[in-house]
Tab-separated table of C-alpha atoms in Angstrom:
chain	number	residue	atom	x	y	z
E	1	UNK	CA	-0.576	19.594	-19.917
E	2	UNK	CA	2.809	19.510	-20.978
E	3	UNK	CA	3.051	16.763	-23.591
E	4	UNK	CA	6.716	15.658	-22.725
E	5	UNK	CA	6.445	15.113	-19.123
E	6	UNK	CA	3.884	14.375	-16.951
E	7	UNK	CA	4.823	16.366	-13.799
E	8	UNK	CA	3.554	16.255	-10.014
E	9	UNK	CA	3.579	19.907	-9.592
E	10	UNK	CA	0.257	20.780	-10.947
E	11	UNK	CA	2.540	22.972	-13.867
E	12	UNK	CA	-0.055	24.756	-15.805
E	13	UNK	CA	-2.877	23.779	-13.648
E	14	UNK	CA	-3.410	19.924	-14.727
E	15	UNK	CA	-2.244	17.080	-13.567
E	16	UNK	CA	-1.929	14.490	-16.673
E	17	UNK	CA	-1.874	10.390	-15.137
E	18	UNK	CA	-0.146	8.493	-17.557
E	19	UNK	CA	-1.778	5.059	-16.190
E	20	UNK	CA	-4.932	6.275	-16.537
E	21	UNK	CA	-4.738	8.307	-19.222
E	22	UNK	CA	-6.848	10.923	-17.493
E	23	UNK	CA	-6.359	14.874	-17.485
E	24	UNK	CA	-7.040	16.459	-14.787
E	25	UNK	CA	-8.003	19.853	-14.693
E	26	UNK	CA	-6.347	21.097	-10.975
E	27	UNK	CA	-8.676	23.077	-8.789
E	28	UNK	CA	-6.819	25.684	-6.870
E	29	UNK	CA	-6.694	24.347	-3.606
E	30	UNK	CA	-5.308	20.976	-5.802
E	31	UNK	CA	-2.350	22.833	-6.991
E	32	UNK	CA	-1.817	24.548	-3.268
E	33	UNK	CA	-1.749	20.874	-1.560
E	34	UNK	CA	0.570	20.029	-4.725
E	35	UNK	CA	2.946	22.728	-3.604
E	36	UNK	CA	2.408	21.696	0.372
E	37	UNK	CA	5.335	19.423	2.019
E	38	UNK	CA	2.753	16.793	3.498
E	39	UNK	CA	1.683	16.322	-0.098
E	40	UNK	CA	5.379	16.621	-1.672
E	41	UNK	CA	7.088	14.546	0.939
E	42	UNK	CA	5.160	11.382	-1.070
E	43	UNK	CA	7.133	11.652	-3.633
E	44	UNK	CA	10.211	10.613	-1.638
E	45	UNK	CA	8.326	7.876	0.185
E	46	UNK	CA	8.585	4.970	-2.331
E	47	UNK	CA	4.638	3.103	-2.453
E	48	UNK	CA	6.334	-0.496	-2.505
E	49	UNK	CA	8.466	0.287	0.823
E	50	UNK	CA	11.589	-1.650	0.980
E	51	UNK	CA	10.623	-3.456	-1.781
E	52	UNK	CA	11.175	-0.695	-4.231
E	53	UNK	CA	14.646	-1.254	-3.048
E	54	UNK	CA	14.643	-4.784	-4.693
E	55	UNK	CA	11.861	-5.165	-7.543
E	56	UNK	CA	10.721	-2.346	-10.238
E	57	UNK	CA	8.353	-1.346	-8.247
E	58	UNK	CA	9.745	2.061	-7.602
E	59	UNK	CA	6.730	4.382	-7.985
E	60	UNK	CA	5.937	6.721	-5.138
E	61	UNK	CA	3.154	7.648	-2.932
E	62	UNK	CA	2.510	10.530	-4.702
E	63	UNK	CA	1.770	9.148	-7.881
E	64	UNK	CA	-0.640	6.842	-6.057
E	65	UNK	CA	-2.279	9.871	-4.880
E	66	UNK	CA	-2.812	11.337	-8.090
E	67	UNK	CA	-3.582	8.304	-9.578
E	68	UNK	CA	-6.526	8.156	-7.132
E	69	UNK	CA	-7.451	11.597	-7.353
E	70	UNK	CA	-7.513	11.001	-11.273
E	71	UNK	CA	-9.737	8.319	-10.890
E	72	UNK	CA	-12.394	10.610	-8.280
E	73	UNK	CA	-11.842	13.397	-11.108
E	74	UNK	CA	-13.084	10.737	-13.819
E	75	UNK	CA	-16.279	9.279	-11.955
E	76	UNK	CA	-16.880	12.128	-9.611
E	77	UNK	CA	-15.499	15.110	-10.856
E	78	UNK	CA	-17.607	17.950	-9.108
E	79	UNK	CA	-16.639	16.157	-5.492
E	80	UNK	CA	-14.581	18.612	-4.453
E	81	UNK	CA	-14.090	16.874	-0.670
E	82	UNK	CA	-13.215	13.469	-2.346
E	83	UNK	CA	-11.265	14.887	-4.853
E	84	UNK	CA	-8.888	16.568	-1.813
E	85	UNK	CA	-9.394	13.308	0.484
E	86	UNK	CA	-7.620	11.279	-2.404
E	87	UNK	CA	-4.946	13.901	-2.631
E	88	UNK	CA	-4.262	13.570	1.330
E	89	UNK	CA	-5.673	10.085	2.270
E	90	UNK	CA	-1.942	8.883	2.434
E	91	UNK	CA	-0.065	11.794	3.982
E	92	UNK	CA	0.590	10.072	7.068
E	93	UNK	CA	2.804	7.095	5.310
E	94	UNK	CA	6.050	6.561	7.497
E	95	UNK	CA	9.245	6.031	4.838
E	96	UNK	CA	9.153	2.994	3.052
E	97	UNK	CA	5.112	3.132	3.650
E	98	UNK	CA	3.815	0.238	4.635
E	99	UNK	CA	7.040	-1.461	6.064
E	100	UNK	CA	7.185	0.269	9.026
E	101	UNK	CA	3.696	0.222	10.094
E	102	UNK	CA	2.749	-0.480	14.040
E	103	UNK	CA	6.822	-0.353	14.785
E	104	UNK	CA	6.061	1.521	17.990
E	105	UNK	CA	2.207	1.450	17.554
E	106	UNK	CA	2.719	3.499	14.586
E	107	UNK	CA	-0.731	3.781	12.754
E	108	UNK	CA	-0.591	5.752	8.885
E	109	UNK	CA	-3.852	6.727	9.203
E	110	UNK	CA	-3.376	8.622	12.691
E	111	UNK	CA	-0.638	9.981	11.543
E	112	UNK	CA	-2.310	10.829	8.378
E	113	UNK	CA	-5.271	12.874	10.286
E	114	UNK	CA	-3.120	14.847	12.709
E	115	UNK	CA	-1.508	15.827	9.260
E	116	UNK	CA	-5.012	16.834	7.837
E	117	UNK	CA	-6.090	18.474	10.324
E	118	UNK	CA	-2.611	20.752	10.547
E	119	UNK	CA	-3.528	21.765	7.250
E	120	UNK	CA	-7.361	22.917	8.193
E	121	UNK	CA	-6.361	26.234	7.462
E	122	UNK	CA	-5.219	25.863	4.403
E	123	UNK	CA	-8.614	23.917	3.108
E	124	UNK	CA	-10.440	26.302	4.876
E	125	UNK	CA	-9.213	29.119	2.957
E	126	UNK	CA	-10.177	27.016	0.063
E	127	UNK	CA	-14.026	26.528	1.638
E	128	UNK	CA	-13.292	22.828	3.357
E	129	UNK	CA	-13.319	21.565	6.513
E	130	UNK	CA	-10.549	19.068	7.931
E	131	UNK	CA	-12.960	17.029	9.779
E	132	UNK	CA	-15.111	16.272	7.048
E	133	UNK	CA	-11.919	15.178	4.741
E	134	UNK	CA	-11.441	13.415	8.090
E	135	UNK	CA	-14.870	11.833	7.878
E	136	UNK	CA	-14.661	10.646	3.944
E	137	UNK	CA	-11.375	9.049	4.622
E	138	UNK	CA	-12.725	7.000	7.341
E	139	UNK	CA	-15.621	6.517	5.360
E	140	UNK	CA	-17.843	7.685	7.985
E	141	UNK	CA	-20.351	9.252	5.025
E	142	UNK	CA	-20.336	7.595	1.514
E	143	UNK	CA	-18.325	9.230	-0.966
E	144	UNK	CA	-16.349	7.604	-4.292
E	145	UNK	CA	-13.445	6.885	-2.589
E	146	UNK	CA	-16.092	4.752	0.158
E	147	UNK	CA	-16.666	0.955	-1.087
E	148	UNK	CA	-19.597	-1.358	0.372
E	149	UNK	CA	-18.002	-3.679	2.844
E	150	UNK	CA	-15.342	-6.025	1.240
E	151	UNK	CA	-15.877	-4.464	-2.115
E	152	UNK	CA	-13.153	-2.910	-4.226
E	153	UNK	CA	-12.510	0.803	-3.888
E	154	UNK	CA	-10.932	3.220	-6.037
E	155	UNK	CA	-7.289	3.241	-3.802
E	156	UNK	CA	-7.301	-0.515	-4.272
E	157	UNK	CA	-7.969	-0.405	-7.875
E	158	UNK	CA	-4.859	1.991	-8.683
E	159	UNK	CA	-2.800	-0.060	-6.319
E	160	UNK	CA	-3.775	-3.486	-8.317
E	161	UNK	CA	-3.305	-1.594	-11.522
E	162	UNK	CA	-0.425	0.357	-11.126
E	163	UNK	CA	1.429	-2.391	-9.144
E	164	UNK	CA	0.912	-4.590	-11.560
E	165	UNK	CA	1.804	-2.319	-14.797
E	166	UNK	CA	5.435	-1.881	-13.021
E	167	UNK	CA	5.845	-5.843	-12.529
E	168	UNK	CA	4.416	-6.945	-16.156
E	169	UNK	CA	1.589	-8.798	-14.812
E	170	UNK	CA	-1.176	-6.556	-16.575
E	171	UNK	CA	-2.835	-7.844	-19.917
E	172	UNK	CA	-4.303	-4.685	-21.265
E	173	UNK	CA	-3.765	-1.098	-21.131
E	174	UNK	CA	-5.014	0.278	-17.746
E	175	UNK	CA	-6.520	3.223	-19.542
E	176	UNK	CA	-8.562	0.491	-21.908
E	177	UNK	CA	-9.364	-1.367	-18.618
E	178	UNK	CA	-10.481	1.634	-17.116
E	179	UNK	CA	-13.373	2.243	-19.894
E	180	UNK	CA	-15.018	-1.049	-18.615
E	181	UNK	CA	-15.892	0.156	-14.727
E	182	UNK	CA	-18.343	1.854	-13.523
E	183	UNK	CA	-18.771	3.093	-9.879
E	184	UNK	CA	-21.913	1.488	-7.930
E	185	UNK	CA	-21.987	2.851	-4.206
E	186	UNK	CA	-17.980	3.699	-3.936
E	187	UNK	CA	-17.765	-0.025	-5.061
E	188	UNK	CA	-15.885	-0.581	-9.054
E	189	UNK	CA	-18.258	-2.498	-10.992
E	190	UNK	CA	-17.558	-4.213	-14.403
E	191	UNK	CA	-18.077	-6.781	-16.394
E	192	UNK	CA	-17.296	-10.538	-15.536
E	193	UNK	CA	-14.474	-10.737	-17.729
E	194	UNK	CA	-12.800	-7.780	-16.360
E	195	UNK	CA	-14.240	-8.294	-12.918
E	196	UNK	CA	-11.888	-11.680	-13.485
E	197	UNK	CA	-9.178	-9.575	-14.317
E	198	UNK	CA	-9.115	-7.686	-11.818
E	199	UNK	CA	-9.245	-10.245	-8.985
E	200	UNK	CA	-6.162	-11.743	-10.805
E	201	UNK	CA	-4.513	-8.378	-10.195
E	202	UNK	CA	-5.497	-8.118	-6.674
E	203	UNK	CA	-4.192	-11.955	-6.037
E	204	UNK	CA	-0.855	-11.588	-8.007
E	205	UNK	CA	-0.022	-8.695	-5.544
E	206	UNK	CA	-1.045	-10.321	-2.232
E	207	UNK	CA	1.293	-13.020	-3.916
E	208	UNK	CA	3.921	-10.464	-4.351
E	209	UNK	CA	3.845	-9.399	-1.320
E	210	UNK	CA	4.450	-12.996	0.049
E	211	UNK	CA	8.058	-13.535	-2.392
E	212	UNK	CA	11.692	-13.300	-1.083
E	213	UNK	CA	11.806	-10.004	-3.119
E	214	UNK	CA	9.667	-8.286	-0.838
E	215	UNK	CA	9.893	-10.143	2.597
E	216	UNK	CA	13.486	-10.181	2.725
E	217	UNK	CA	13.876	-6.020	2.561
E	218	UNK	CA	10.530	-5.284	4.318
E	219	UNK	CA	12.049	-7.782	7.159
E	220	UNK	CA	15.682	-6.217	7.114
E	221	UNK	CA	14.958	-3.243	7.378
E	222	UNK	CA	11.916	-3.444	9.755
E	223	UNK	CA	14.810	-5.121	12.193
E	224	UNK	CA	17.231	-1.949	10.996
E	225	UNK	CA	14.432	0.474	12.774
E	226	UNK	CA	13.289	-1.609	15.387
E	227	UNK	CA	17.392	-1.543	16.755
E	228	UNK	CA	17.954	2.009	15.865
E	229	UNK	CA	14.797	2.770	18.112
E	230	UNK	CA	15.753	0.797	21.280
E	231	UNK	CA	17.517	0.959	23.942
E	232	UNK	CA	17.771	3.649	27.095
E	233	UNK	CA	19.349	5.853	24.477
E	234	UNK	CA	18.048	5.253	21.123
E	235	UNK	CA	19.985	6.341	18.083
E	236	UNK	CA	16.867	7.259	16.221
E	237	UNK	CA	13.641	8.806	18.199
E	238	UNK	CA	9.382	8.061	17.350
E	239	UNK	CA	9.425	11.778	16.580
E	240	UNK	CA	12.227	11.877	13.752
E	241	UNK	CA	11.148	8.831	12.107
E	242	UNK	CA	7.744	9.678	11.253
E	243	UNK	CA	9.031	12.962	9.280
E	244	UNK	CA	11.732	11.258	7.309
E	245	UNK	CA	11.602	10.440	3.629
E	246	UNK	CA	13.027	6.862	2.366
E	247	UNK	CA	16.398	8.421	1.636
E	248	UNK	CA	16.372	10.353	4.649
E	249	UNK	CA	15.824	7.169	6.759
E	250	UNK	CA	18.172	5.073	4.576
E	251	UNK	CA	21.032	7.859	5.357
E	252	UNK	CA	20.133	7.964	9.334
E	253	UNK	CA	20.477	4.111	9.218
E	254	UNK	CA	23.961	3.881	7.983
E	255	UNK	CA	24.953	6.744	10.125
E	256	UNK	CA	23.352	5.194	13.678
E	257	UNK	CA	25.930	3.377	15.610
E	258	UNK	CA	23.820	0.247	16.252
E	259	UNK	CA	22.541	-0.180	12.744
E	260	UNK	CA	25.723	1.204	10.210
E	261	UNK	CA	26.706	-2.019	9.316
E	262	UNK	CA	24.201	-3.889	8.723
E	263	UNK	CA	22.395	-1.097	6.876
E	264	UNK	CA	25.429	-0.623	4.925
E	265	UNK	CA	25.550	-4.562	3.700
E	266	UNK	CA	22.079	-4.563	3.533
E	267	UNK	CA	21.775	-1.856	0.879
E	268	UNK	CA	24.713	-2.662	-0.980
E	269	UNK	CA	24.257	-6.577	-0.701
E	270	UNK	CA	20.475	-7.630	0.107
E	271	UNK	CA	21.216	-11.037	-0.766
E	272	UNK	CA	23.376	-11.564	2.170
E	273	UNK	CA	20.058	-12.141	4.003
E	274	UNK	CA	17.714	-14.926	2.864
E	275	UNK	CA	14.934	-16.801	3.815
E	276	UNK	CA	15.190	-20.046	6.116
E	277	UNK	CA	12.260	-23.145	4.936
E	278	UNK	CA	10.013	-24.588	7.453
E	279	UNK	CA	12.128	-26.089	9.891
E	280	UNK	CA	15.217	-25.363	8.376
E	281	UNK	CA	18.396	-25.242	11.139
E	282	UNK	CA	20.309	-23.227	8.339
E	283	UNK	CA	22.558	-20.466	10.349
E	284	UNK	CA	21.656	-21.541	13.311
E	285	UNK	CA	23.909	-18.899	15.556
E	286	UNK	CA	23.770	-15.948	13.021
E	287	UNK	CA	21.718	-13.076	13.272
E	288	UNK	CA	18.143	-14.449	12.675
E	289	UNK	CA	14.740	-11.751	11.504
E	290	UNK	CA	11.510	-12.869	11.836
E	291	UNK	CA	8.771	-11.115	9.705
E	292	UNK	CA	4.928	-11.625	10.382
E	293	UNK	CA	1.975	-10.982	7.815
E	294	UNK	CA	-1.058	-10.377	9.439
E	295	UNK	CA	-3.272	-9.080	6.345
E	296	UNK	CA	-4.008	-8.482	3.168
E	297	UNK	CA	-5.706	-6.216	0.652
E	298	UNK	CA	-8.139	-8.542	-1.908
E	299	UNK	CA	-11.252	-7.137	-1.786
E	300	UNK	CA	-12.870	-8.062	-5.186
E	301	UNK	CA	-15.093	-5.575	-7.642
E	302	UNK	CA	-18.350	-6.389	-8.468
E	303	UNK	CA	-20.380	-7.809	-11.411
E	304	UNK	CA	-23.740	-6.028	-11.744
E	305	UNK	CA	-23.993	-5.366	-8.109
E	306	UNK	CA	-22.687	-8.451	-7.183
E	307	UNK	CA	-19.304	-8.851	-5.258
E	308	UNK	CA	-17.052	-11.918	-7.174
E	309	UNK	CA	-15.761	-14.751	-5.338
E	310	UNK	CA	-12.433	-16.153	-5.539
E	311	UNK	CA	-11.235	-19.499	-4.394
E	312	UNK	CA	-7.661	-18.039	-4.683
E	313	UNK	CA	-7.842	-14.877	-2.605
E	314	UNK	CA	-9.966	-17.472	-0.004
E	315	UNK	CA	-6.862	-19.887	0.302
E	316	UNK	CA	-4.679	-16.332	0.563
E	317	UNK	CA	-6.812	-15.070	3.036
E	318	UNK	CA	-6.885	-18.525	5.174
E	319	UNK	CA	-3.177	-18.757	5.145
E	320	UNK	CA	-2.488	-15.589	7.340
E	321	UNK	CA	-1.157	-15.160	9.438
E	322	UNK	CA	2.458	-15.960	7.863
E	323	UNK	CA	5.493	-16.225	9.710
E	324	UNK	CA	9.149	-16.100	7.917
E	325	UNK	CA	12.751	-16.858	9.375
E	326	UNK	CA	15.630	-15.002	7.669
E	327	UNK	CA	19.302	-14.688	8.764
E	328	UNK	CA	22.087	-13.068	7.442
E	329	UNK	CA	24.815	-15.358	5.482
């Protein structure tokens, strides 16, 4: 590990997490998936979607995925399978991740599977088999990265953790956390304090998620797409879109006929847009959005085997799904 910089590119044959604090000592088919454009193309698609265009949440896929393959390497680290599973379990994000997901039935995880199984040579020559990647991802066999039902798995824990390291919200070190969990079944298991913790985590970002500085660019630019795609002759097609990187999309955006306005304003100006109260006649006669959330990710750890309940991530939970009104000012 290179002590100054903690690099994605598997430099030296380790990957170094510097949430975690974990060293990872790369395998080679690691470092050849490092070097592979399914793999490097997370780096330019921002983990926060739009909202890394609006909060400091501006971390990318790609550290995700090594955050989670850190966290296999720590608990499991002779899994070879789950340690390449957490490398490519995201490889099918559109741009902006989550944003765009089911925009023209788009699914990440179909995506992410025809992308897996492209690259069955490649793990093959490295003694894998894309199907049974395949089958760990869906968690069709148990494996670390495979939590009992509603229990906390390891992708949800570095999402909680690393989401809420870039917004302030955590209260110690993640790498100190991190010392307190154990791995029961695919399920993280701690302590109640920490357990406590950690459901705090998981409800501050399903709260998050719910602010004007997330719905308002998730909405905008889920409208930006859905008008670029329509029409008898679309400026942008299904089949471009799903390759693109954030900046790539951002670029096609202002450059599409139907869209190069708004996208223009929108980037430069987010605020122009804003969100309308219950009931609220407010620009009645502008351009109006309407955004929908249909789910969200608060699966809680467990105490000594025992899944923790929370009265908070119950109300969340019971409040979807959420509509929101925004127009532009």
């Amino acid at each position: 590990m290179n002590p100054d910089a903690a690099d994605t590119l598997g430099i030296d044959g380790r990957w170094f997490d510097p949430l975690w604090r974990i060293t990872v000592d790369l395998t080679p088919l690691e470092q050849a998936l490092l070097d592979s454009w399914p793999v490097r193309r997370l780096g330019f698609v921002a983990y926060a979607g739009a909202a890394s265009l609006t909060t400091t949440q501006t971390y990318s896929r790609l550290e995700h995925s090594l955050g989670v393959l850190a966290l296999v390497a720590h608990f499991a680290p002779d899994d070879q399978v789950a340690r390449a599973t957490a490398l490519l379990h995201d490889v099918g994000h559109l741009p902006f991740s989550h944003t765009l997901e089911g925009i023209e039935g788009l699914d990440h995880h179909e995506l992410g599977h025809a992308r897996i199984r492209s690259m069955g040579e490649l793990l093959a020559q490295h003694g894998l088999d894309a199907e049974r990647l395949l089958e760990v991802d869906d968690g069709r066999i148990d494996s670390p990265l495979t939590s009992r039902p509603g229990g906390m798995k390891l992708d949800h824990l570095d999402s909680f953790l690393r989401s809420g390291q870039a917004h302030g919200r955590t209260r110690s070190l993640p790498a100190m956390v991190l010392s307190r969990l154990r791995l029961l079944e695919g399920t993280v298991d701690t302590d109640a304090e920490t357990g406590a913790e950690l459901v705090r985590l998981a409800v501050a970002e399903a709260r998050a998620q719910r602010s004007p500085a997330d719905v308002v660019p998730v909405a905008v630019l889920r409208h930006l797409v859905t008008t670029a795609l329509s029409g008898e002759d679309p400026d942008l097609s299904v089949e471009e879109l799903v390759e693109m990187t954030d900046d790539e999309l951002l670029a096609a955006l202002r450059d599409c006929p139907s869209t190069a306005e708004e996208a223009e304003t929108f980037q430069k100006h987010p605020l122009s847009w804003r969100l309308l109260a219950e009931h609220d006649d407010e620009g009645a006669g502008t351009a109006r959005v309407e955004h929908r959330i249909t789910r969200t990710y608060l699966d809680p750890p467990s105490v000594d085997g025992e899944l923790l309940h929370s009265s908070e991530a119950d109300e969340l939970r019971r409040g979807l799904p959420l509509v929101f009104v925004l127009h532009r000012r």
